[in-house]
């Protein structure tokens, strides 16, 4: 199905099941431990062996030699495969750094061997016996130092790295009120609960891999490239995933090591990356340095706005696109953005939840707060005054739907926004109390997505798609979509996900998964409905799918009966055309936060948080709310505690575990409220939905920073805002 005209009325609009607060259909499997995660897959007929990775202890250079004799002789060891044995191999399309193979070391904890043994403990013990001689080279590990030699890359996540409209420099110089400040965000870690893990089993030249992947087809293609085998010979499964946040978008070393280990040991091999490897062996969100300049007239209208951002990555790596939202969020005739990339030899930087916008808004939304203060305006009013309904860089392009103003107004009312509160003016005992606000913004991306639907003689519809559920609720919203389309109760729908034998879906990324994958299921269901109507010779015009029946005129047939003993199958892929050019599609929100800052220790405690989100139709308010409160919690961590500490001498992240990399716990976010604007976006898809999974993270950390300023009168511009920075 090509979706190229705004959606009018369709069966989804009945909202009998879609849009309803349906509990997760996979909830029972998860809470009873029966949902099988990658490492848990167990076939009693297979003799599994265990692989343990060895990581490089230098960040840059070459391996001269490896001594594996002691490891090979260690108890239980079945095979040792080294990067030198394997030699240089192809790299997957989505991988920047080498995952395995050859003597070149690009970053600390790059995988250089896998030890396969009868037990996990034996493999781990033997891994410690591997001796390596390196020729170490000096790398570049410090963004502040390297930014001077940063370059303009060809590409910034598919967009140009620079944009300019009007005369920024001139307008900034002549503006009545100006701001010119620099903000920094540190390297950040996905820190998902389930580590990267894979089981590989060869049968001749055919490979089956159970893994933990957000994007089945990307992994399958890249695994085929990396191993040098035909993609069709690889069967990938990832039915349940214990969190990804972008860290499982791309093929990682666990799958590659398991495949090589399994070949060498002639046994199915399980490899889970140990927790420290998650930090230095996989990807992270790169640190940024961001300079923001804003000029405004006394009445509060922005006349000039510029956002420049620097980040670093491996050679041939990519930018953290932190200036992107500044192209679209506020009005202003004279504007410029520029993003630069420095070469760093730290582990590969890559997408982490709301790549670009999340760190970009951590800076921009403090700058906006600072401007409001300079202008003597309520920061809510300042944002409303500078709203735009068109792309400010291309005024002929309207937003498909944009209700940032509605979010700010409703949020202020629900939160009890104190207006332009004097900083440092509120006290409760030892606590300085402050309120902060920030806008949320994240683009709505559209990716083709396929699904297959089968109607069987029991009247059950089974949906098959390689879509993944990374804890987000994909199973549930997909079941809701098929149930609504086919007029079935939700327990007459079965959903099968995360298997490379199913049609290729959007996958879970970029907050496009929910809208795109359900649109693919919608498209397949349209085909199934057509097949049913045709089979029965019904009149298309008055046909109704309801209560497990298909009706037309005075005729009514149970779906179970239409299916016959053979069943009926339909498959389709939704693709988007043109609309994405004519309209700018984005999602919006407003975050409100109240903090207390301890007068003596400088410790910040979040007291309450509110997010108001405008993201098209909400497919399921329970799972959508879970996405937003999870994101708000992540934003609390990014604001107050999360930071990968760089050893700038040796080039690695020092705090490579959950003891040193501090993520929030429940006590850190005591009260969270989420409100969804009641809206649809008919331009976005037949579902009229948009992304919500990353929006909740966008802006929230700045709202916390602004609340700290409001509480204390101290303006912090460098994350995380730990107590030492307040004292
Ligand atoms: Mo997201 S960072 O695209 O999983």
mmCIF file of C-alpha atoms in Angstrom, residues 28-227:
data_model
loop_
_atom_site.group_PDB
_atom_site.id
_atom_site.type_symbol
_atom_site.label_atom_id
_atom_site.label_comp_id
_atom_site.label_asym_id
_atom_site.label_seq_id
_atom_site.Cartn_x
_atom_site.Cartn_y
_atom_site.Cartn_z
ATOM 1 C CA UNK A 28 1.756 -12.637 31.631
ATOM 2 C CA UNK A 29 4.578 -14.307 29.698
ATOM 3 C CA UNK A 30 6.993 -11.715 31.016
ATOM 4 C CA UNK A 31 5.879 -11.632 34.627
ATOM 5 C CA UNK A 32 5.909 -15.431 34.836
ATOM 6 C CA UNK A 33 9.342 -15.732 33.242
ATOM 7 C CA UNK A 34 8.082 -17.631 30.211
ATOM 8 C CA UNK A 35 9.021 -14.978 27.652
ATOM 9 C CA UNK A 36 12.250 -16.337 26.165
ATOM 10 C CA UNK A 37 15.043 -13.804 25.873
ATOM 11 C CA UNK A 38 18.017 -14.459 23.603
ATOM 12 C CA UNK A 39 20.309 -16.177 26.093
ATOM 13 C CA UNK A 40 17.502 -18.311 27.526
ATOM 14 C CA UNK A 41 16.538 -20.185 24.388
ATOM 15 C CA UNK A 42 16.928 -23.836 25.228
ATOM 16 C CA UNK A 43 16.389 -26.887 23.107
ATOM 17 C CA UNK A 44 16.979 -30.027 25.229
ATOM 18 C CA UNK A 45 18.272 -31.857 22.133
ATOM 19 C CA UNK A 46 21.150 -29.435 21.671
ATOM 20 C CA UNK A 47 24.446 -29.475 23.576
ATOM 21 C CA UNK A 48 25.126 -25.802 24.119
ATOM 22 C CA UNK A 49 28.589 -24.465 24.764
ATOM 23 C CA UNK A 50 29.437 -21.078 26.222
ATOM 24 C CA UNK A 51 31.486 -18.347 24.636
ATOM 25 C CA UNK A 52 33.278 -15.609 26.558
ATOM 26 C CA UNK A 53 34.779 -12.589 24.789
ATOM 27 C CA UNK A 54 38.289 -11.259 25.211
ATOM 28 C CA UNK A 55 38.555 -7.502 24.723
ATOM 29 C CA UNK A 56 41.478 -5.360 23.685
ATOM 30 C CA UNK A 57 43.185 -3.556 26.555
ATOM 31 C CA UNK A 58 44.512 -0.812 24.314
ATOM 32 C CA UNK A 59 42.407 1.768 22.495
ATOM 33 C CA UNK A 60 44.452 2.137 19.331
ATOM 34 C CA UNK A 61 47.157 0.200 17.565
ATOM 35 C CA UNK A 62 47.864 -3.332 16.355
ATOM 36 C CA UNK A 63 48.131 -6.778 17.773
ATOM 37 C CA UNK A 64 51.620 -8.184 17.256
ATOM 38 C CA UNK A 65 50.903 -11.630 18.657
ATOM 39 C CA UNK A 66 48.520 -13.587 20.845
ATOM 40 C CA UNK A 67 49.404 -16.501 23.078
ATOM 41 C CA UNK A 68 46.418 -18.782 23.587
ATOM 42 C CA UNK A 69 48.209 -21.964 24.693
ATOM 43 C CA UNK A 70 47.208 -21.721 28.345
ATOM 44 C CA UNK A 71 43.626 -20.866 27.429
ATOM 45 C CA UNK A 72 43.388 -23.830 25.070
ATOM 46 C CA UNK A 73 44.663 -26.198 27.778
ATOM 47 C CA UNK A 74 42.317 -24.822 30.458
ATOM 48 C CA UNK A 75 39.573 -27.136 31.798
ATOM 49 C CA UNK A 76 36.491 -27.464 29.638
ATOM 50 C CA UNK A 77 37.768 -25.371 26.753
ATOM 51 C CA UNK A 78 36.471 -26.553 23.375
ATOM 52 C CA UNK A 79 37.799 -23.873 21.061
ATOM 53 C CA UNK A 80 39.595 -20.555 21.001
ATOM 54 C CA UNK A 81 39.004 -18.282 18.026
ATOM 55 C CA UNK A 82 41.165 -15.178 17.797
ATOM 56 C CA UNK A 83 40.872 -12.086 15.670
ATOM 57 C CA UNK A 84 44.210 -13.086 14.073
ATOM 58 C CA UNK A 85 42.866 -16.540 13.110
ATOM 59 C CA UNK A 86 39.859 -14.954 11.481
ATOM 60 C CA UNK A 87 41.804 -12.203 9.705
ATOM 61 C CA UNK A 88 40.386 -9.056 8.253
ATOM 62 C CA UNK A 89 36.718 -9.460 7.338
ATOM 63 C CA UNK A 90 34.002 -7.264 5.861
ATOM 64 C CA UNK A 91 32.216 -4.757 8.051
ATOM 65 C CA UNK A 92 28.424 -4.468 8.161
ATOM 66 C CA UNK A 93 26.780 -1.469 6.489
ATOM 67 C CA UNK A 94 25.620 -0.083 9.837
ATOM 68 C CA UNK A 95 28.853 -0.701 11.748
ATOM 69 C CA UNK A 96 31.483 2.003 12.036
ATOM 70 C CA UNK A 97 34.044 0.190 14.161
ATOM 71 C CA UNK A 98 35.405 -3.301 13.544
ATOM 72 C CA UNK A 99 33.425 -5.934 15.439
ATOM 73 C CA UNK A 100 35.995 -8.727 15.006
ATOM 74 C CA UNK A 101 38.777 -9.882 12.697
ATOM 75 C CA UNK A 102 42.289 -8.723 11.827
ATOM 76 C CA UNK A 103 45.084 -7.165 13.854
ATOM 77 C CA UNK A 104 43.900 -3.554 13.878
ATOM 78 C CA UNK A 105 42.580 -2.163 17.164
ATOM 79 C CA UNK A 106 40.184 0.761 16.857
ATOM 80 C CA UNK A 107 38.940 1.037 20.434
ATOM 81 C CA UNK A 108 39.269 -0.333 23.934
ATOM 82 C CA UNK A 109 37.461 -3.649 24.527
ATOM 83 C CA UNK A 110 37.213 -4.366 20.803
ATOM 84 C CA UNK A 111 36.618 -8.123 20.638
ATOM 85 C CA UNK A 112 39.877 -9.943 19.910
ATOM 86 C CA UNK A 113 38.972 -13.536 20.821
ATOM 87 C CA UNK A 114 36.171 -15.795 21.931
ATOM 88 C CA UNK A 115 36.802 -18.718 24.254
ATOM 89 C CA UNK A 116 34.297 -21.564 23.938
ATOM 90 C CA UNK A 117 33.946 -23.986 26.842
ATOM 91 C CA UNK A 118 31.541 -26.492 28.364
ATOM 92 C CA UNK A 119 30.459 -23.974 30.987
ATOM 93 C CA UNK A 120 30.291 -20.209 31.242
ATOM 94 C CA UNK A 121 32.695 -20.204 34.202
ATOM 95 C CA UNK A 122 35.277 -22.289 32.352
ATOM 96 C CA UNK A 123 35.138 -19.968 29.361
ATOM 97 C CA UNK A 124 35.514 -16.905 31.567
ATOM 98 C CA UNK A 125 38.429 -18.409 33.489
ATOM 99 C CA UNK A 126 40.238 -19.357 30.276
ATOM 100 C CA UNK A 127 39.673 -15.888 28.798
ATOM 101 C CA UNK A 128 41.874 -14.468 31.543
ATOM 102 C CA UNK A 129 44.778 -16.667 30.354
ATOM 103 C CA UNK A 130 45.068 -15.113 26.885
ATOM 104 C CA UNK A 131 48.273 -13.069 26.513
ATOM 105 C CA UNK A 132 48.482 -10.330 23.922
ATOM 106 C CA UNK A 133 51.374 -8.244 22.601
ATOM 107 C CA UNK A 134 50.304 -4.899 21.217
ATOM 108 C CA UNK A 135 51.947 -2.095 19.301
ATOM 109 C CA UNK A 136 50.093 0.739 20.955
ATOM 110 C CA UNK A 137 49.499 4.085 19.257
ATOM 111 C CA UNK A 138 48.405 7.342 20.765
ATOM 112 C CA UNK A 139 44.787 8.139 19.976
ATOM 113 C CA UNK A 140 42.635 11.197 20.444
ATOM 114 C CA UNK A 141 40.180 10.855 23.309
ATOM 115 C CA UNK A 142 39.222 14.350 24.448
ATOM 116 C CA UNK A 143 36.437 16.163 22.592
ATOM 117 C CA UNK A 144 37.335 19.596 23.985
ATOM 118 C CA UNK A 145 40.887 19.126 22.663
ATOM 119 C CA UNK A 146 39.860 17.606 19.333
ATOM 120 C CA UNK A 147 37.096 20.097 18.466
ATOM 121 C CA UNK A 148 39.630 22.496 16.946
ATOM 122 C CA UNK A 149 40.358 19.959 14.217
ATOM 123 C CA UNK A 150 36.712 18.941 13.733
ATOM 124 C CA UNK A 151 35.474 18.847 10.144
ATOM 125 C CA UNK A 152 32.210 19.379 8.338
ATOM 126 C CA UNK A 153 31.048 15.912 7.308
ATOM 127 C CA UNK A 154 29.191 15.216 4.067
ATOM 128 C CA UNK A 155 26.109 14.169 5.886
ATOM 129 C CA UNK A 156 24.305 14.703 9.197
ATOM 130 C CA UNK A 157 21.967 11.757 9.567
ATOM 131 C CA UNK A 158 20.647 12.175 6.019
ATOM 132 C CA UNK A 159 20.432 15.980 6.325
ATOM 133 C CA UNK A 160 22.959 18.710 5.521
ATOM 134 C CA UNK A 161 25.338 19.496 8.410
ATOM 135 C CA UNK A 162 24.839 23.246 7.911
ATOM 136 C CA UNK A 163 21.827 25.446 7.216
ATOM 137 C CA UNK A 164 21.506 29.232 6.960
ATOM 138 C CA UNK A 165 18.540 31.517 6.358
ATOM 139 C CA UNK A 166 18.665 35.338 6.227
ATOM 140 C CA UNK A 167 21.585 37.140 7.836
ATOM 141 C CA UNK A 168 22.218 35.650 11.252
ATOM 142 C CA UNK A 169 25.389 37.573 12.110
ATOM 143 C CA UNK A 170 23.884 40.932 11.184
ATOM 144 C CA UNK A 171 20.610 40.323 12.993
ATOM 145 C CA UNK A 172 22.402 39.004 16.080
ATOM 146 C CA UNK A 173 24.658 42.077 16.233
ATOM 147 C CA UNK A 174 21.753 44.468 16.045
ATOM 148 C CA UNK A 175 19.396 42.543 18.361
ATOM 149 C CA UNK A 176 18.169 44.343 21.485
ATOM 150 C CA UNK A 177 18.660 41.329 23.766
ATOM 151 C CA UNK A 178 21.239 38.631 23.095
ATOM 152 C CA UNK A 179 22.567 35.397 24.527
ATOM 153 C CA UNK A 180 25.789 33.583 23.610
ATOM 154 C CA UNK A 181 26.487 30.551 25.737
ATOM 155 C CA UNK A 182 28.106 27.130 25.481
ATOM 156 C CA UNK A 183 26.611 23.947 26.907
ATOM 157 C CA UNK A 184 28.034 20.457 27.197
ATOM 158 C CA UNK A 185 26.592 16.985 27.415
ATOM 159 C CA UNK A 186 28.791 13.990 28.322
ATOM 160 C CA UNK A 187 29.089 10.572 26.705
ATOM 161 C CA UNK A 188 26.063 8.553 27.776
ATOM 162 C CA UNK A 189 25.318 4.841 27.934
ATOM 163 C CA UNK A 190 22.142 3.003 26.938
ATOM 164 C CA UNK A 191 22.458 0.801 30.035
ATOM 165 C CA UNK A 192 19.613 -1.469 29.029
ATOM 166 C CA UNK A 193 18.716 -4.251 31.442
ATOM 167 C CA UNK A 194 19.366 -7.208 29.116
ATOM 168 C CA UNK A 195 22.917 -7.307 27.767
ATOM 169 C CA UNK A 196 23.660 -7.978 24.116
ATOM 170 C CA UNK A 197 23.407 -11.741 23.767
ATOM 171 C CA UNK A 198 23.285 -14.318 20.973
ATOM 172 C CA UNK A 199 23.093 -18.035 20.458
ATOM 173 C CA UNK A 200 24.438 -19.306 17.159
ATOM 174 C CA UNK A 201 23.801 -22.789 15.765
ATOM 175 C CA UNK A 202 25.119 -24.033 12.417
ATOM 176 C CA UNK A 203 23.464 -26.759 10.402
ATOM 177 C CA UNK A 204 25.824 -27.289 7.464
ATOM 178 C CA UNK A 205 26.079 -23.844 5.873
ATOM 179 C CA UNK A 206 22.840 -22.644 7.454
ATOM 180 C CA UNK A 207 22.988 -20.498 10.543
ATOM 181 C CA UNK A 208 20.303 -19.911 13.148
ATOM 182 C CA UNK A 209 20.846 -17.046 15.579
ATOM 183 C CA UNK A 210 18.750 -16.104 18.557
ATOM 184 C CA UNK A 211 19.688 -12.602 19.510
ATOM 185 C CA UNK A 212 18.535 -9.352 21.065
ATOM 186 C CA UNK A 213 17.975 -6.974 18.181
ATOM 187 C CA UNK A 214 15.815 -3.944 17.499
ATOM 188 C CA UNK A 215 16.176 -4.334 13.714
ATOM 189 C CA UNK A 216 15.988 -7.889 12.393
ATOM 190 C CA UNK A 217 16.673 -7.173 8.721
ATOM 191 C CA UNK A 218 19.593 -4.781 9.337
ATOM 192 C CA UNK A 219 21.229 -7.383 11.577
ATOM 193 C CA UNK A 220 20.631 -10.216 9.186
ATOM 194 C CA UNK A 221 22.158 -8.315 6.260
ATOM 195 C CA UNK A 222 25.122 -7.142 8.311
ATOM 196 C CA UNK A 223 25.723 -10.579 9.830
ATOM 197 C CA UNK A 224 25.719 -12.069 6.324
ATOM 198 C CA UNK A 225 28.232 -9.451 5.156
ATOM 199 C CA UNK A 226 30.429 -9.886 8.221
ATOM 200 C CA UNK A 227 30.502 -13.688 8.036
#
